[in-house]
C-alpha positions as a printed Julia matrix, in Angstrom:
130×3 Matrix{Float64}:
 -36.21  107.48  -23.44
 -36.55  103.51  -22.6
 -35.7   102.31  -19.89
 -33.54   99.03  -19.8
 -35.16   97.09  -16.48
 -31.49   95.26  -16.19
 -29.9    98.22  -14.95
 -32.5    99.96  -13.05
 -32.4    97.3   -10.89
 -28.87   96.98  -10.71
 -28.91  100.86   -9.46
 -31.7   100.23   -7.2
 -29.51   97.51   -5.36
 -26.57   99.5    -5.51
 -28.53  102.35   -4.56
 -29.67  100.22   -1.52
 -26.13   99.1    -0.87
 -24.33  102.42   -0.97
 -26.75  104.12    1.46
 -26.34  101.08    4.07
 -22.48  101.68    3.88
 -23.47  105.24    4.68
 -25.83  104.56    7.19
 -24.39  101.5     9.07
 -20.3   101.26    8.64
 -17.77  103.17   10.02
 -14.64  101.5     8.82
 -11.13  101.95    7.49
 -11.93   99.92    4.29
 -15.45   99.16    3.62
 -16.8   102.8     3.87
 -13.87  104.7     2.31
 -12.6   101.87   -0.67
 -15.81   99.6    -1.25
 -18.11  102.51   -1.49
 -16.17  104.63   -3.85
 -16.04  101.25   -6.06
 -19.54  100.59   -5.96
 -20.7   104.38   -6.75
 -19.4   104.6   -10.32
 -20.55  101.06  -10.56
 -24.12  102.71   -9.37
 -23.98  105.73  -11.87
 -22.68  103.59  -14.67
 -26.14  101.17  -13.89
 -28.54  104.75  -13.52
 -26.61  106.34  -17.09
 -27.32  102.63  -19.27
 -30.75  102.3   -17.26
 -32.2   105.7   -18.44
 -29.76  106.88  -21.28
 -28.89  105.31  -24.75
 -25.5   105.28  -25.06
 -22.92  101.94  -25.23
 -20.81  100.57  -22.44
 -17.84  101.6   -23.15
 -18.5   105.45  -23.73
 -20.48  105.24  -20.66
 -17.93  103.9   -18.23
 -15.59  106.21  -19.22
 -17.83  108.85  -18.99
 -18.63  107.94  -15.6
 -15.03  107.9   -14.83
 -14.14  111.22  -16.09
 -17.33  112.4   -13.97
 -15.87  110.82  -10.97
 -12.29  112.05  -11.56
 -13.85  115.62  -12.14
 -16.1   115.55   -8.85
 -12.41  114.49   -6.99
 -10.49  117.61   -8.92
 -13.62  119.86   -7.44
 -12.83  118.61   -3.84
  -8.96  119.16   -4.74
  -9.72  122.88   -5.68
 -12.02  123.08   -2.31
 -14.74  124.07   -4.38
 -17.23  124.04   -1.56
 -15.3   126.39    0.83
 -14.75  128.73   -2.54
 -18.69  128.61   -3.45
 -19.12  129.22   -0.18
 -21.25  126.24    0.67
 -19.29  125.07    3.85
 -22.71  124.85    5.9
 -24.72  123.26    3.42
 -25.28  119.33    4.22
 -25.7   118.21    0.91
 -23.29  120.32   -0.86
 -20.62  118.47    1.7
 -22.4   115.16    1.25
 -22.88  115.27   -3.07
 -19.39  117.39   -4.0
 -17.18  115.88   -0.82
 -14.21  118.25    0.72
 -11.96  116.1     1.05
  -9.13  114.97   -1.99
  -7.78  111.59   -2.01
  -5.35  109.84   -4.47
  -6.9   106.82   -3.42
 -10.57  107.58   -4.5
  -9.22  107.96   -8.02
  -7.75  104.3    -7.53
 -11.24  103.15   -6.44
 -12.91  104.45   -9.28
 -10.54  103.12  -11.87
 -11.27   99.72  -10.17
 -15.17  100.17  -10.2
 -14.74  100.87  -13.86
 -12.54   98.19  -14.11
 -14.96   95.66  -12.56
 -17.94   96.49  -14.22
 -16.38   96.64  -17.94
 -14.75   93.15  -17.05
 -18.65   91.77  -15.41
 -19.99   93.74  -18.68
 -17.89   91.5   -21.11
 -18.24   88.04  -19.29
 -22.19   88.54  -18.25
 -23.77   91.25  -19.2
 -27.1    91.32  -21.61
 -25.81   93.68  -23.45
 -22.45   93.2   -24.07
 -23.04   93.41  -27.87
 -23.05   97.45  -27.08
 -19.61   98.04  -26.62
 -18.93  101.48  -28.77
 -22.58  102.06  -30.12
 -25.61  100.85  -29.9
 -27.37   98.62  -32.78
């Protein structure tokens, strides 16, 4: 496994970014809409920084990931595991379904497929890699 530098920095700022929303705002719009957008951004930057596969396989695979991590919280998978007092269970999985996370993601996906055609270094690696 190689890593690609480009986007191990791009999910060390994100990382950076992400845990500041956490830390510092408590908002009706940052928190809940900006940070769902940025965190498939993030796990799109950690799966192309660490993984070889193209861009386009990967954002949608981060989509589906994100989708499938909101259907868990839909289906109160924590309270069925039985993980209702564990921190990071609560933190990681989330309890709490919302149409408009799903919106979010598509967005983040959105954003970084569009910033992946018009600037990215490797936009080249749409569908596979060369």
């Amino acid at each position: 496994m190689r890593c690609k530098p480009y986007y191990l920095a791009w999910t060390v700022l994100l990382l950076l970014i992400e845990l500041g929303i956490a830390l510092f705002v408590d908002d009706d719009f940052i928190r809940p809409y900006v940070g769902d957008v940025l965190v498939v951004i993030l796990i799109y930057a950690w799966v192309r920084a660490f993984f070889k596969v193209a861009i386009l396989p990967a954002a949608l695979g981060v989509l589906v990931f994100a989708f499938g991590v909101e259907i868990l919280q839909f289906l109160n998978i924590v309270e069925v595991l039985g993980w209702e007092s564990s921190a990071i269970a609560r933190t990681v999985i989330g309890t709490t379904f919302s149409w408009e996370d799903l919106v979010a993601y598509t967005v983040g996906v959105g954003l970084l497929l569009g910033a992946e055609k018009v600037v990215g270094p490797h936009k080249h690696e749409w569908t596979s890699l060369h």
